[in-house]
mmCIF file of C-alpha atoms in Angstrom:
data_model
loop_
_atom_site.group_PDB
_atom_site.id
_atom_site.type_symbol
_atom_site.label_atom_id
_atom_site.label_comp_id
_atom_site.label_asym_id
_atom_site.label_seq_id
_atom_site.Cartn_x
_atom_site.Cartn_y
_atom_site.Cartn_z
ATOM 1 C CA UNK A 790 139.918 135.025 69.773
ATOM 2 C CA UNK A 791 143.066 134.149 71.427
ATOM 3 C CA UNK A 792 145.408 136.520 72.880
ATOM 4 C CA UNK A 793 144.056 139.523 70.392
ATOM 5 C CA UNK A 794 145.826 137.684 67.552
ATOM 6 C CA UNK A 795 143.005 136.133 65.722
ATOM 7 C CA UNK A 796 140.276 133.545 66.173
ATOM 8 C CA UNK A 797 139.775 129.808 67.076
ATOM 9 C CA UNK A 798 136.590 128.098 65.465
ATOM 10 C CA UNK A 799 135.452 124.497 65.444
ATOM 11 C CA UNK A 800 135.239 124.092 61.676
ATOM 12 C CA UNK A 801 135.455 125.335 58.141
ATOM 13 C CA UNK A 802 131.707 126.459 58.091
ATOM 14 C CA UNK A 803 132.378 128.538 61.279
ATOM 15 C CA UNK A 804 135.733 129.807 59.583
ATOM 16 C CA UNK A 805 133.851 131.014 56.670
ATOM 17 C CA UNK A 806 131.255 132.799 59.122
ATOM 18 C CA UNK A 807 133.994 134.672 60.858
ATOM 19 C CA UNK A 808 135.958 135.712 57.641
ATOM 20 C CA UNK A 809 132.816 137.739 56.454
ATOM 21 C CA UNK A 810 133.015 139.844 59.448
ATOM 22 C CA UNK A 811 137.136 139.804 59.782
ATOM 23 C CA UNK A 812 139.462 139.636 56.538
ATOM 24 C CA UNK A 813 142.610 140.433 58.573
ATOM 25 C CA UNK A 814 143.228 138.452 61.444
ATOM 26 C CA UNK A 815 144.048 134.729 61.331
ATOM 27 C CA UNK A 816 141.553 132.063 62.124
ATOM 28 C CA UNK A 817 142.336 128.636 63.393
ATOM 29 C CA UNK A 818 140.140 125.472 62.720
ATOM 30 C CA UNK A 819 140.585 123.578 65.922
ATOM 31 C CA UNK A 820 137.703 121.242 67.695
ATOM 32 C CA UNK A 821 138.793 122.423 70.905
ATOM 33 C CA UNK A 822 137.384 119.857 73.217
ATOM 34 C CA UNK A 823 137.424 116.977 70.620
ATOM 35 C CA UNK A 824 135.986 113.507 71.545
ATOM 36 C CA UNK A 825 137.620 111.521 74.231
ATOM 37 C CA UNK A 826 137.969 107.944 72.428
ATOM 38 C CA UNK A 827 138.806 106.424 75.822
ATOM 39 C CA UNK A 828 135.145 107.123 77.022
ATOM 40 C CA UNK A 829 133.415 106.904 73.538
ATOM 41 C CA UNK A 830 134.196 103.714 72.102
ATOM 42 C CA UNK A 831 132.345 100.652 70.628
ATOM 43 C CA UNK A 832 130.410 98.660 73.180
ATOM 44 C CA UNK A 833 128.005 95.677 73.297
ATOM 45 C CA UNK A 834 124.621 96.787 72.280
ATOM 46 C CA UNK A 835 122.570 94.311 74.596
ATOM 47 C CA UNK A 836 124.770 94.881 77.495
ATOM 48 C CA UNK A 837 124.327 98.711 77.178
ATOM 49 C CA UNK A 838 120.671 98.579 77.018
ATOM 50 C CA UNK A 839 120.621 96.307 80.001
ATOM 51 C CA UNK A 840 122.795 98.616 82.091
ATOM 52 C CA UNK A 841 120.561 101.724 81.145
ATOM 53 C CA UNK A 842 117.369 100.022 81.563
ATOM 54 C CA UNK A 843 116.217 100.310 77.794
ATOM 55 C CA UNK A 844 114.143 98.035 75.887
ATOM 56 C CA UNK A 845 116.093 94.882 75.035
ATOM 57 C CA UNK A 846 113.994 94.684 71.642
ATOM 58 C CA UNK A 847 113.178 97.157 68.907
ATOM 59 C CA UNK A 848 115.274 99.927 66.994
ATOM 60 C CA UNK A 849 116.364 102.911 69.236
ATOM 61 C CA UNK A 850 116.812 106.220 67.383
ATOM 62 C CA UNK A 851 119.031 108.184 69.580
ATOM 63 C CA UNK A 852 119.094 112.216 69.968
ATOM 64 C CA UNK A 853 121.066 114.130 72.589
ATOM 65 C CA UNK A 854 120.525 117.547 71.217
ATOM 66 C CA UNK A 855 119.025 120.000 73.767
ATOM 67 C CA UNK A 856 115.587 121.368 72.937
ATOM 68 C CA UNK A 857 115.986 124.601 70.974
ATOM 69 C CA UNK A 858 114.725 126.089 67.697
ATOM 70 C CA UNK A 859 117.817 125.396 65.984
ATOM 71 C CA UNK A 860 118.049 121.877 66.847
ATOM 72 C CA UNK A 861 114.658 121.140 65.107
ATOM 73 C CA UNK A 862 113.021 118.403 67.341
ATOM 74 C CA UNK A 863 109.760 119.101 65.801
ATOM 75 C CA UNK A 864 110.974 117.757 62.524
ATOM 76 C CA UNK A 865 112.851 114.682 64.460
ATOM 77 C CA UNK A 866 109.524 113.857 65.985
ATOM 78 C CA UNK A 867 107.458 114.181 62.784
ATOM 79 C CA UNK A 868 109.920 111.961 60.841
ATOM 80 C CA UNK A 869 110.002 109.332 63.590
ATOM 81 C CA UNK A 870 106.121 109.251 63.829
ATOM 82 C CA UNK A 871 106.112 108.381 60.186
ATOM 83 C CA UNK A 872 108.338 105.254 61.229
ATOM 84 C CA UNK A 873 105.894 104.335 64.016
ATOM 85 C CA UNK A 874 102.928 104.801 61.687
ATOM 86 C CA UNK A 875 104.632 102.068 59.457
ATOM 87 C CA UNK A 876 104.215 99.756 62.070
ATOM 88 C CA UNK A 877 107.925 99.745 62.846
ATOM 89 C CA UNK A 878 109.420 98.304 66.247
ATOM 90 C CA UNK A 879 111.139 101.776 67.032
ATOM 91 C CA UNK A 880 111.875 103.769 70.016
ATOM 92 C CA UNK A 881 113.073 107.471 70.323
ATOM 93 C CA UNK A 882 115.414 108.217 72.906
ATOM 94 C CA UNK A 883 116.462 111.604 73.948
ATOM 95 C CA UNK A 884 118.609 112.708 76.551
ATOM 96 C CA UNK A 885 118.634 116.414 77.296
ATOM 97 C CA UNK A 886 118.072 119.423 79.970
ATOM 98 C CA UNK A 887 115.049 119.882 77.822
ATOM 99 C CA UNK A 888 113.641 116.301 77.939
ATOM 100 C CA UNK A 889 110.226 117.547 79.445
ATOM 101 C CA UNK A 890 109.425 119.712 76.483
ATOM 102 C CA UNK A 891 110.558 116.874 74.223
ATOM 103 C CA UNK A 892 108.204 114.378 76.146
ATOM 104 C CA UNK A 893 105.251 117.126 75.839
ATOM 105 C CA UNK A 894 105.942 117.162 72.139
ATOM 106 C CA UNK A 895 105.932 113.399 71.651
ATOM 107 C CA UNK A 896 102.629 112.997 73.737
ATOM 108 C CA UNK A 897 100.942 115.587 71.317
ATOM 109 C CA UNK A 898 102.090 113.698 68.563
ATOM 110 C CA UNK A 899 100.506 110.532 70.128
ATOM 111 C CA UNK A 900 104.061 108.902 70.629
ATOM 112 C CA UNK A 901 103.972 108.787 74.399
ATOM 113 C CA UNK A 902 104.722 104.700 74.311
ATOM 114 C CA UNK A 903 107.440 105.033 71.982
ATOM 115 C CA UNK A 904 109.566 108.196 72.992
ATOM 116 C CA UNK A 905 111.857 107.741 76.027
ATOM 117 C CA UNK A 906 113.305 111.174 77.333
ATOM 118 C CA UNK A 907 115.133 111.887 80.632
ATOM 119 C CA UNK A 908 117.573 114.429 81.863
ATOM 120 C CA UNK A 909 121.278 114.877 80.308
ATOM 121 C CA UNK A 910 123.291 111.896 81.073
ATOM 122 C CA UNK A 911 126.505 111.676 82.562
ATOM 123 C CA UNK A 912 129.028 112.598 79.540
ATOM 124 C CA UNK A 913 131.815 110.013 80.543
ATOM 125 C CA UNK A 914 130.061 107.216 82.101
ATOM 126 C CA UNK A 915 126.557 106.998 80.885
ATOM 127 C CA UNK A 916 126.250 108.865 77.525
ATOM 128 C CA UNK A 917 128.798 106.591 75.772
ATOM 129 C CA UNK A 918 126.258 103.808 76.824
ATOM 130 C CA UNK A 919 123.249 105.740 75.338
ATOM 131 C CA UNK A 920 125.018 105.774 72.091
ATOM 132 C CA UNK A 921 125.856 102.344 72.189
ATOM 133 C CA UNK A 922 122.242 101.250 72.812
ATOM 134 C CA UNK A 923 121.151 102.729 69.792
ATOM 135 C CA UNK A 924 120.726 101.500 65.979
ATOM 136 C CA UNK A 925 121.229 104.875 64.834
ATOM 137 C CA UNK A 926 121.802 108.651 65.900
ATOM 138 C CA UNK A 927 120.073 111.369 64.329
ATOM 139 C CA UNK A 928 120.922 115.285 64.531
ATOM 140 C CA UNK A 929 118.391 117.296 62.871
ATOM 141 C CA UNK A 930 119.573 120.665 63.592
ATOM 142 C CA UNK A 931 118.565 123.765 60.862
ATOM 143 C CA UNK A 932 122.051 125.291 62.103
ATOM 144 C CA UNK A 933 125.312 123.675 63.489
ATOM 145 C CA UNK A 934 128.876 124.976 63.880
ATOM 146 C CA UNK A 935 130.358 121.265 64.187
ATOM 147 C CA UNK A 936 128.013 118.977 66.011
ATOM 148 C CA UNK A 937 129.807 116.747 68.356
ATOM 149 C CA UNK A 938 126.703 114.512 68.949
ATOM 150 C CA UNK A 939 127.390 112.782 65.571
ATOM 151 C CA UNK A 940 131.081 112.415 66.434
ATOM 152 C CA UNK A 941 130.466 110.918 69.630
ATOM 153 C CA UNK A 942 128.167 108.488 67.780
ATOM 154 C CA UNK A 943 130.721 107.559 65.101
ATOM 155 C CA UNK A 944 133.322 107.191 67.900
ATOM 156 C CA UNK A 945 131.031 104.558 69.504
ATOM 157 C CA UNK A 946 130.675 102.939 65.834
ATOM 158 C CA UNK A 947 126.982 103.927 65.928
ATOM 159 C CA UNK A 948 125.499 105.134 62.363
ATOM 160 C CA UNK A 949 124.252 108.742 62.070
ATOM 161 C CA UNK A 950 121.753 110.778 60.070
ATOM 162 C CA UNK A 951 122.176 114.612 59.886
ATOM 163 C CA UNK A 952 120.820 117.466 58.394
ATOM 164 C CA UNK A 953 122.996 118.558 55.656
ATOM 165 C CA UNK A 954 123.878 121.754 57.275
ATOM 166 C CA UNK A 955 126.822 123.991 58.580
ATOM 167 C CA UNK A 956 129.462 122.111 60.065
ATOM 168 C CA UNK A 957 127.841 118.956 59.639
ATOM 169 C CA UNK A 958 128.371 118.994 56.136
ATOM 170 C CA UNK A 959 132.003 118.331 56.938
ATOM 171 C CA UNK A 960 131.682 115.091 58.861
ATOM 172 C CA UNK A 961 128.573 113.367 57.835
ATOM 173 C CA UNK A 962 129.075 113.070 54.010
ATOM 174 C CA UNK A 963 126.180 111.296 52.682
ATOM 175 C CA UNK A 964 127.400 107.864 51.312
ATOM 176 C CA UNK A 965 130.632 107.727 53.136
ATOM 177 C CA UNK A 966 130.472 108.313 56.766
ATOM 178 C CA UNK A 967 126.291 108.497 57.177
ATOM 179 C CA UNK A 968 123.254 109.746 55.637
ATOM 180 C CA UNK A 969 122.109 113.389 55.247
ATOM 181 C CA UNK A 970 118.495 115.006 54.727
ATOM 182 C CA UNK A 971 117.543 118.570 54.109
ATOM 183 C CA UNK A 972 116.893 120.621 57.022
ATOM 184 C CA UNK A 973 113.263 120.832 58.085
ATOM 185 C CA UNK A 974 112.458 117.884 55.828
ATOM 186 C CA UNK A 975 110.559 115.345 57.776
ATOM 187 C CA UNK A 976 109.921 113.085 54.851
ATOM 188 C CA UNK A 977 113.402 112.967 53.584
ATOM 189 C CA UNK A 978 114.870 112.535 57.275
ATOM 190 C CA UNK A 979 112.535 109.574 58.103
ATOM 191 C CA UNK A 980 113.687 108.018 54.684
ATOM 192 C CA UNK A 981 117.187 108.329 55.566
ATOM 193 C CA UNK A 982 116.976 106.730 59.016
ATOM 194 C CA UNK A 983 114.499 103.979 57.421
ATOM 195 C CA UNK A 984 117.564 103.025 54.924
ATOM 196 C CA UNK A 985 120.137 103.159 57.880
ATOM 197 C CA UNK A 986 117.732 100.810 59.974
ATOM 198 C CA UNK A 987 117.204 98.496 56.874
ATOM 199 C CA UNK A 988 120.463 98.181 55.617
ATOM 200 C CA UNK A 989 122.730 97.165 58.850
ATOM 201 C CA UNK A 990 125.915 96.051 56.790
ATOM 202 C CA UNK A 991 126.030 99.482 54.974
ATOM 203 C CA UNK A 992 125.173 101.172 58.251
ATOM 204 C CA UNK A 993 128.200 99.388 59.853
ATOM 205 C CA UNK A 994 130.474 100.179 56.777
ATOM 206 C CA UNK A 995 129.699 104.141 56.964
ATOM 207 C CA UNK A 996 130.061 104.237 60.709
ATOM 208 C CA UNK A 997 133.575 102.278 60.545
ATOM 209 C CA UNK A 998 134.566 105.105 58.061
ATOM 210 C CA UNK A 999 133.179 107.759 60.408
ATOM 211 C CA UNK A 1000 135.026 106.326 63.300
ATOM 212 C CA UNK A 1001 138.201 106.511 61.414
ATOM 213 C CA UNK A 1002 137.437 110.159 60.647
ATOM 214 C CA UNK A 1003 136.848 110.933 64.462
ATOM 215 C CA UNK A 1004 140.038 108.979 65.140
ATOM 216 C CA UNK A 1005 141.893 110.955 62.833
ATOM 217 C CA UNK A 1006 140.413 114.539 63.071
ATOM 218 C CA UNK A 1007 138.709 114.923 66.334
ATOM 219 C CA UNK A 1008 140.648 113.325 69.112
ATOM 220 C CA UNK A 1009 140.444 115.148 72.413
ATOM 221 C CA UNK A 1010 144.237 114.969 73.245
ATOM 222 C CA UNK A 1011 145.314 116.052 69.650
ATOM 223 C CA UNK A 1012 142.794 119.304 69.691
ATOM 224 C CA UNK A 1013 144.084 120.204 73.171
ATOM 225 C CA UNK A 1014 147.731 119.909 72.080
ATOM 226 C CA UNK A 1015 146.760 121.986 69.136
ATOM 227 C CA UNK A 1016 145.057 124.443 71.258
ATOM 228 C CA UNK A 1017 147.877 124.757 73.592
ATOM 229 C CA UNK A 1018 150.408 125.126 70.905
ATOM 230 C CA UNK A 1019 148.523 128.181 69.376
ATOM 231 C CA UNK A 1020 147.997 129.718 72.807
ATOM 232 C CA UNK A 1021 151.975 129.251 73.577
ATOM 233 C CA UNK A 1022 152.661 131.526 70.221
ATOM 234 C CA UNK A 1023 153.928 134.935 71.240
ATOM 235 C CA UNK A 1024 153.740 137.802 69.032
ATOM 236 C CA UNK A 1025 157.206 138.713 67.569
#
């Protein structure tokens, strides 16, 4: 809430959730910290990979979610394994505080040579380069209030594939700003990633539309100004 007068939420999805429990107070949708477009911006892929020490060849599928049940890395790894089993030259990159568990799950799936996972990146200097290094960013969540990872990826002009859940439905529109798949469905998730990788022109078109959406709706200064303006309101 803010000053005891109402609520600030990140998405329409969360507004609907809060409204179930409070039909009286105002609910304001403000993406609070937003996306810093000065840091999250398109960059040269080859140079970004070289800077971050990533493979020069092959396609990189990037995931920056923490390892938690609602983030569903199990389905993500299952979907990625399907691509590897097809003989594709692909890598899965994860940056998170739970990277050791991510690596352990990858080893158990026989993907140790195709999965790269290390600790969370510096959000201003390193993380934008990780996005720029990728061919597609994937968010396989079973629940999501908004989903800033896909917004950061789109700001960097990187195509996204996301679960059709929660706040992700408001930003990743299938056929417009990315691809979606039902939560928990590894086959459909793999299919969406496959299409994104195999149709680079369409992927670029959707990423460009997504970047425009992020610029219009989620720029960090605008989000902060909206929050500041709301907190400046005094009850009469």
